[in-house]
Coordinates of N, CA and C in Angstrom, one line a residue:
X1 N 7.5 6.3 18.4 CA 8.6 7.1 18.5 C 8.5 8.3 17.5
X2 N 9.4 9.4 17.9 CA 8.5 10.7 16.9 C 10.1 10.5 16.1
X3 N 10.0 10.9 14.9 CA 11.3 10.5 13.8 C 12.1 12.0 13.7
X4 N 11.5 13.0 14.6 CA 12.4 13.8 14.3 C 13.4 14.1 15.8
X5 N 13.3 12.7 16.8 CA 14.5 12.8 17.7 C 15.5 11.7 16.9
X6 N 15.2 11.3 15.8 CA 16.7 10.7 15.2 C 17.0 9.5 15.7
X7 N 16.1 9.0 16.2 CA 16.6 7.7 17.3 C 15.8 6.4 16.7
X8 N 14.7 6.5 15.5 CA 14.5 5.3 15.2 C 14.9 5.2 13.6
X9 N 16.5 4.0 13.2 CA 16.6 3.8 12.2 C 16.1 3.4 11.0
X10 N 14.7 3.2 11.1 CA 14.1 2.8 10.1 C 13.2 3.5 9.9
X11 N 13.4 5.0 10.0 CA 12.3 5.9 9.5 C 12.9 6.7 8.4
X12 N 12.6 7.1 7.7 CA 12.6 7.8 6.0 C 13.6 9.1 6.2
X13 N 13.2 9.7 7.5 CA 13.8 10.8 7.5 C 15.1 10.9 8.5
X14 N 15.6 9.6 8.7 CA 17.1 9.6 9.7 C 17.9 10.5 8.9
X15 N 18.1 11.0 7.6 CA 19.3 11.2 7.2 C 20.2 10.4 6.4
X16 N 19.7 9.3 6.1 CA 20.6 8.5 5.8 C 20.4 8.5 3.9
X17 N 20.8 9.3 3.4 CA 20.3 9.6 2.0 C 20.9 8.5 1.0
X18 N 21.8 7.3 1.1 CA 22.0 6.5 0.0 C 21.0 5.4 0.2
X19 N 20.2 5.0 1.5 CA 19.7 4.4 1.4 C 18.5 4.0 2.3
X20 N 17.1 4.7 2.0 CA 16.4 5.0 3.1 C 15.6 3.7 3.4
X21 N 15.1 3.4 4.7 CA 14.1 2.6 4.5 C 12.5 2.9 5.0
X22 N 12.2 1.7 4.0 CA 10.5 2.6 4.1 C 9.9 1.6 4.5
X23 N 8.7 1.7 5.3 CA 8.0 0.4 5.5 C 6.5 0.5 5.1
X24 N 5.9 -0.6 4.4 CA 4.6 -0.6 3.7 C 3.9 -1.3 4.3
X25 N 2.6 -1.2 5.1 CA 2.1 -1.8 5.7 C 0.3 -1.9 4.5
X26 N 0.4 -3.5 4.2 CA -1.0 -3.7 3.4 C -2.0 -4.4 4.4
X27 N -3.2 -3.0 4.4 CA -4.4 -3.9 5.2 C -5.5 -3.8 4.3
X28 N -6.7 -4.4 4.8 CA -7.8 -4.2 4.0 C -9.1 -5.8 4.5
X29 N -9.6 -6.2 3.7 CA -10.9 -7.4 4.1 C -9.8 -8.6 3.9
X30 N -10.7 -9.5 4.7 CA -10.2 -10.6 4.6 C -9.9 -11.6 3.2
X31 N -8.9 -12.3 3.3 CA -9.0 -13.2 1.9 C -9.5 -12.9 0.9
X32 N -9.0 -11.0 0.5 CA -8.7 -10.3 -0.7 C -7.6 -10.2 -1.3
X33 N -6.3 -10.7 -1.6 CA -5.1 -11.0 -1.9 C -4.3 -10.2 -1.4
X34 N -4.3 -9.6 -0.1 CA -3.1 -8.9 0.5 C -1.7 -9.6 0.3
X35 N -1.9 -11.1 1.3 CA -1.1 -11.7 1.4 C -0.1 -12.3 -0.2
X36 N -1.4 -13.0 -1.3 CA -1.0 -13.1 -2.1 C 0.2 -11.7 -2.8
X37 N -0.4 -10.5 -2.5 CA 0.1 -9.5 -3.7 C 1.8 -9.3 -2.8
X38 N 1.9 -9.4 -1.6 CA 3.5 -9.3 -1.2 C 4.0 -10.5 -1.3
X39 N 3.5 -11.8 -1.4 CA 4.3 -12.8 -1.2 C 4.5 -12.6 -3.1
X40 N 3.8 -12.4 -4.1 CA 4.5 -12.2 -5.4 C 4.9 -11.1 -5.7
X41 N 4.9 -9.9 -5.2 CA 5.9 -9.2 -5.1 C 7.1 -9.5 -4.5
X42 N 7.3 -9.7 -3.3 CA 8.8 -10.2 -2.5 C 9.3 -11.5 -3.4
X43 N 8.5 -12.3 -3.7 CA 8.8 -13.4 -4.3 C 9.2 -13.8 -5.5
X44 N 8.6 -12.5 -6.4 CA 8.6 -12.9 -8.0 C 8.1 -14.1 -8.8
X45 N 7.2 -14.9 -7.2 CA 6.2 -15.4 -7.5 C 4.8 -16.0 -7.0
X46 N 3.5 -16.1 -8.0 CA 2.4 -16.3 -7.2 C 2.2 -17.9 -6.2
X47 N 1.7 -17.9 -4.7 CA 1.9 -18.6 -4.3 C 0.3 -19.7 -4.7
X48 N 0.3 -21.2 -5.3 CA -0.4 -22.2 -5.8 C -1.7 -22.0 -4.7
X49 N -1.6 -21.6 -3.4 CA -2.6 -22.0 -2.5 C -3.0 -21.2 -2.1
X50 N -4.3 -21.5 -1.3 CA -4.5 -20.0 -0.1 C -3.3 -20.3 1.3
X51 N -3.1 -18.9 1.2 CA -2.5 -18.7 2.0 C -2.7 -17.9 3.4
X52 N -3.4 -18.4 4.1 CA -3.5 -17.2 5.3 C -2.7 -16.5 6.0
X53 N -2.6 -15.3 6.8 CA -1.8 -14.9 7.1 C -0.3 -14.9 7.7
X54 N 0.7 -15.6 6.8 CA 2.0 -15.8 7.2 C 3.2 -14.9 6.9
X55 N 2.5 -14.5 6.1 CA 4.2 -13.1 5.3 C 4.0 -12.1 6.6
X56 N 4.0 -12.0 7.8 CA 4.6 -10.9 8.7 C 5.0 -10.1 8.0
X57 N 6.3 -10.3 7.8 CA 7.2 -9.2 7.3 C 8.5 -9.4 6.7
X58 N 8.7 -8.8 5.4 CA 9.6 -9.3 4.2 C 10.5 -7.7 3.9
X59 N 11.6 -8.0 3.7 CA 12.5 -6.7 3.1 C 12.9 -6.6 2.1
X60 N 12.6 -6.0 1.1 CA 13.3 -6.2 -0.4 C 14.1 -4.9 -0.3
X61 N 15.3 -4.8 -1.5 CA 16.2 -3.6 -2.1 C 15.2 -3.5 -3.3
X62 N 14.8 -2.2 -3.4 CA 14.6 -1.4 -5.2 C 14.9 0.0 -5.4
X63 N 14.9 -0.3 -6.5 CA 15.6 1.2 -6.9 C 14.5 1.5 -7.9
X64 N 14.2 2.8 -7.1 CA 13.0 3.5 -8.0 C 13.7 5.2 -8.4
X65 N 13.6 5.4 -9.1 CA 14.4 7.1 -9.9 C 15.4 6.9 -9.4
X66 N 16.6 5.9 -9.8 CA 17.6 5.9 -9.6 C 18.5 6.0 -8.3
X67 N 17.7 5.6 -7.1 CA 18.2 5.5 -6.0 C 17.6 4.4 -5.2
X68 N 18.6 3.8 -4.2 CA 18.0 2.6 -3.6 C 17.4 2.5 -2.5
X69 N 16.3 1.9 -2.3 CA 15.7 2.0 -1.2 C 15.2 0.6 -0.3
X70 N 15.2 0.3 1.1 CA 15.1 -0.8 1.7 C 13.6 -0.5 1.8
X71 N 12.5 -1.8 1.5 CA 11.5 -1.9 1.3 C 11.0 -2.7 2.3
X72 N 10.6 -2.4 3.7 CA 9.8 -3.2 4.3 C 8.3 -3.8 4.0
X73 N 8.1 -4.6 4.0 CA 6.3 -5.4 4.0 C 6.2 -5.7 4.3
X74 N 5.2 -5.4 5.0 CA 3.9 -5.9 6.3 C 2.8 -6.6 6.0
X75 N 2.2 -7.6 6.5 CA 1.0 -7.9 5.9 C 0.1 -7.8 7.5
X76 N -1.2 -7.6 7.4 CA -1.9 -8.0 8.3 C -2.9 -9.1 8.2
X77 N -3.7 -9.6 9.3 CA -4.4 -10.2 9.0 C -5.8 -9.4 8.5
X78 N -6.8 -10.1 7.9 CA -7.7 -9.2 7.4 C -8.8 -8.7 8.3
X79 N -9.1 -7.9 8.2 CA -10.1 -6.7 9.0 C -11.4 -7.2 8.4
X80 N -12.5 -6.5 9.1 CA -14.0 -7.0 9.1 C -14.0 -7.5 7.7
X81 N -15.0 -8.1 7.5 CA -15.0 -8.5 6.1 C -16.8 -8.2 5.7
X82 N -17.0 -7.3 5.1 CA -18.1 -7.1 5.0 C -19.1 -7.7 3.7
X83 N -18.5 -8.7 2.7 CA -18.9 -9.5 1.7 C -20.3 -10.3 2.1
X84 N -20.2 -10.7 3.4 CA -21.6 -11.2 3.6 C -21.9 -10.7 4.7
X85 N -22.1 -9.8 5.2 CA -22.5 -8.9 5.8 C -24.4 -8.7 4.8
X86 N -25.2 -8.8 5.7 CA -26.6 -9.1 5.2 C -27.2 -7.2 5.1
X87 N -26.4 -6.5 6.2 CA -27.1 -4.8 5.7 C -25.8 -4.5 4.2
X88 N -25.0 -5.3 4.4 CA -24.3 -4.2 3.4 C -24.4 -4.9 2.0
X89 N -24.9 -6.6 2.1 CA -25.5 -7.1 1.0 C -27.2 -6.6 0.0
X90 N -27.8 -6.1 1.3 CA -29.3 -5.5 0.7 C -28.8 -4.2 0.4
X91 N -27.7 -3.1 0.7 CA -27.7 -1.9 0.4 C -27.0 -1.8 -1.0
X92 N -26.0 -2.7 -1.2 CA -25.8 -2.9 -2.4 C -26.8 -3.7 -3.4
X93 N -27.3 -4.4 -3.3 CA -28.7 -4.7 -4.2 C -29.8 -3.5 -4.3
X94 N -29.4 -3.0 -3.5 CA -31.0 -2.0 -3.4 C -30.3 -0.7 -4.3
X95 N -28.7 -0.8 -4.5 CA -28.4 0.8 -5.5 C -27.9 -0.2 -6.6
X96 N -28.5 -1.1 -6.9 CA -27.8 -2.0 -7.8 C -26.6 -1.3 -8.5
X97 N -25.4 -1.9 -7.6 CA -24.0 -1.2 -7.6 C -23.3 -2.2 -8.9
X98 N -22.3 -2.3 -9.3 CA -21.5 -3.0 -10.0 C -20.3 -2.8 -9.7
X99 N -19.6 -3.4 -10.2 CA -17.6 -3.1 -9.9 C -17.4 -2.1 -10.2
X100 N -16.2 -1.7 -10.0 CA -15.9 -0.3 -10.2 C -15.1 -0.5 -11.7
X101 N -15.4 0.8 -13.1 CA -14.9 0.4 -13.7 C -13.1 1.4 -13.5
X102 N -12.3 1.2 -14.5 CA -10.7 1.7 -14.9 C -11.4 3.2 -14.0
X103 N -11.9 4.0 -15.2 CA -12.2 5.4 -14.9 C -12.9 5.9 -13.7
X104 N -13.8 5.0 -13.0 CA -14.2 5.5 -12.0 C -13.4 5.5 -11.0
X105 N -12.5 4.6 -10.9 CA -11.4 4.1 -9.7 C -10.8 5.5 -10.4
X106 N -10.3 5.9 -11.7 CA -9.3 7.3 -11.5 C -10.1 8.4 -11.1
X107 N -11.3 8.7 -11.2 CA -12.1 10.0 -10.6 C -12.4 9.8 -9.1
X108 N -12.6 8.5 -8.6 CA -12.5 9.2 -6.9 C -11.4 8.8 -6.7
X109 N -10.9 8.6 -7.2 CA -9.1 9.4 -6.6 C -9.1 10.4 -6.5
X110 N -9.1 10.8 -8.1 CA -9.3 12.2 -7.6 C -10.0 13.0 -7.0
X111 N -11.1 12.5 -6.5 CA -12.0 13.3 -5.2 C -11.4 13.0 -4.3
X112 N -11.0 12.4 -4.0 CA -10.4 11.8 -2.2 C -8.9 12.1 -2.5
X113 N -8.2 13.3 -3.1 CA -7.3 13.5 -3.2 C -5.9 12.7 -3.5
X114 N -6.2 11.3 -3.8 CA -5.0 10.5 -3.8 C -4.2 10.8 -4.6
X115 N -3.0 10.4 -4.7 CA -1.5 10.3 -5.5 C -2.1 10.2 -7.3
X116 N -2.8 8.9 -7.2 CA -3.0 8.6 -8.4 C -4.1 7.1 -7.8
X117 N -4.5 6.5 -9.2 CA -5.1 5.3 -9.0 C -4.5 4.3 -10.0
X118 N -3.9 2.9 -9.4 CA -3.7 2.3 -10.1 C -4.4 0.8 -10.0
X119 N -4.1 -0.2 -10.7 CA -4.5 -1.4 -10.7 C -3.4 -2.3 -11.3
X120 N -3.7 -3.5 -10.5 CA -2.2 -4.9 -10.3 C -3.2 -6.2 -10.2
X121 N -2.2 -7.2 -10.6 CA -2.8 -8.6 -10.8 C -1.4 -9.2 -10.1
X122 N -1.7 -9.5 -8.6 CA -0.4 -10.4 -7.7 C -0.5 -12.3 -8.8
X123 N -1.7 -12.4 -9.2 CA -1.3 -13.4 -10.4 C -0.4 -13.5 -11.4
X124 N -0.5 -12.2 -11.9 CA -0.2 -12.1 -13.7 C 1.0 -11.2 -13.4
X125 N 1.4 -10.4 -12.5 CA 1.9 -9.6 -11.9 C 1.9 -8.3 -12.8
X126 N 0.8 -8.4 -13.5 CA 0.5 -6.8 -14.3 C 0.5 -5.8 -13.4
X127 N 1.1 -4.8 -13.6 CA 1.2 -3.5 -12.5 C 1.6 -3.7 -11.4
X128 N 2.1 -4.8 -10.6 CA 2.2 -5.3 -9.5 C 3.6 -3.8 -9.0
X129 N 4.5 -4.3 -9.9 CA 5.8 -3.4 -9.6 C 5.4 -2.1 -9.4
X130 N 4.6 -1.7 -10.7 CA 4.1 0.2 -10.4 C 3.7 0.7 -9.3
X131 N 2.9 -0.5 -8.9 CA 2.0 0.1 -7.6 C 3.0 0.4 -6.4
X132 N 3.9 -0.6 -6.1 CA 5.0 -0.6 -5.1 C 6.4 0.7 -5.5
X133 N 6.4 1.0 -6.7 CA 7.1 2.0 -7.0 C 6.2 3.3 -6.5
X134 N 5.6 3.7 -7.2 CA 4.5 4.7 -6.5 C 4.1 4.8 -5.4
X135 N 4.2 4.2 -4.8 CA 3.8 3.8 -3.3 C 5.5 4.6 -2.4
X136 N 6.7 4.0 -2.7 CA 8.1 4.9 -2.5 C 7.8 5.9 -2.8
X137 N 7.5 6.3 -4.3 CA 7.7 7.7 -4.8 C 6.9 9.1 -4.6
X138 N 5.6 8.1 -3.9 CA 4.9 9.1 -3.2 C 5.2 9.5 -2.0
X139 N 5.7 9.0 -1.3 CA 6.6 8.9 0.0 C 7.8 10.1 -0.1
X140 N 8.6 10.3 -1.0 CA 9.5 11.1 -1.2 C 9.2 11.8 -2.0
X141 N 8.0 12.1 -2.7 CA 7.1 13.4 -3.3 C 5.7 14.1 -3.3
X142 N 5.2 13.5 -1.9 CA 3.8 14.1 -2.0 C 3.5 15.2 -2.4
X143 N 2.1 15.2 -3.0 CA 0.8 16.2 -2.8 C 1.3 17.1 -2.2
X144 N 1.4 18.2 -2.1 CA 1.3 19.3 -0.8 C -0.1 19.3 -0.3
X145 N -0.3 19.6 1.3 CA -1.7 19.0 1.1 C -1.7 20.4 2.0
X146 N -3.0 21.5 2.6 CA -3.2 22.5 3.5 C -3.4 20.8 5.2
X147 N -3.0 22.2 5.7 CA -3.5 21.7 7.2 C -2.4 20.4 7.8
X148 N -0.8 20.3 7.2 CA -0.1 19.1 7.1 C 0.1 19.4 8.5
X149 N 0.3 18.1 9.4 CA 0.4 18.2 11.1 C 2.1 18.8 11.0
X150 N 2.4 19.9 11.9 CA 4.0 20.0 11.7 C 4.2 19.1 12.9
X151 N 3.9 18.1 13.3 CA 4.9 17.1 14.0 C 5.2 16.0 13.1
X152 N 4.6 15.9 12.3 CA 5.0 14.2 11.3 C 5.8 14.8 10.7
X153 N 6.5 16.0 10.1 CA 7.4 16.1 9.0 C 8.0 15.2 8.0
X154 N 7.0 14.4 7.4 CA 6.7 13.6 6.0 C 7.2 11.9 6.5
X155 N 7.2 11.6 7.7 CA 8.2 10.4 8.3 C 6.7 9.5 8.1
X156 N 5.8 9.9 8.0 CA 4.7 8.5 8.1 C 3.3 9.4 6.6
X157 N 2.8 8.2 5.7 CA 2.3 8.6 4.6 C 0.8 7.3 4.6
X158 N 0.0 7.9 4.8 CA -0.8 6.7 4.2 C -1.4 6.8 2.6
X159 N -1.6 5.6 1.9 CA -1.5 6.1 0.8 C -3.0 4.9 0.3

């Protein structure tokens, strides 16, 4: 549905300024803590087990810069999982790669133009909240970016 015939209420730009809702959809590899990081987010707490894909979809209220917003979460199940993946295990041994450290994760941000770069622990729930705050607030402040599609008029954001 395109959000600027006004007809689906759960898109950012209906108009409805006390209280928009936004919906966050987390993908990424398999049984990397997607699930974990919204069920302790929505939850306010970490869940003891593995958990495979059951949080569908959860709604929280937050109020980020002083206004309130309906928080949809999505979880998916996880996408290819390339961890043992045998070409992408010799390509990484062959550039003997390492984790990524704080600062690298902030400089290709900044090459790939993102918002910012942050980091969260769905255990410890360090950063947990910023990320999901930022994640709104980018929503209702982006980047100006060249070349923006004039049919999305800011109603869908990947971040």
């Amino acid at each position: 549905m395109n959000c600027k015939e006004g007809n689906d209420s759960s898109c950012s730009c209906s108009g409805n300024e006390e209280k928009k809702m936004l919906k966050c959809v987390v993908v990424g590899d398999g049984a990397v803590g997607k699930t974990c990081l919204l069920m302790s987010y929505a939850n306010d707490a970490f869940p003891e087990e593995y958990v495979p894909t059951v949080f569908d979809h959860y709604a929280v209220t937050v109020t980020v810069g002083g206004k309130q917003h309906l928080l949809g979460l999505y979880d998916t199940a996880g996408q290819i999982d390339l961890r043992d993946d045998p070409k992408t295990l010799a390509r990484l041994l062959y550039m003997k790669e390492k984790p990524l450290t704080y600062e690298h994760g902030v400089k290709l941000a900044k090459a790939i133009g993102a918002q910012c770069y942050l980091e969260c622990s769905a255990l410890t729930q360090k950063g947990l909240k910023a990320v999901f705050d930022e994640a709104i607030l980018t929503i209702f402040h982006p980047k100006k970016k060249k070349n923006r599609c004039s049919e999305c008029h800011g109603c869908c954001s990947i971040i």
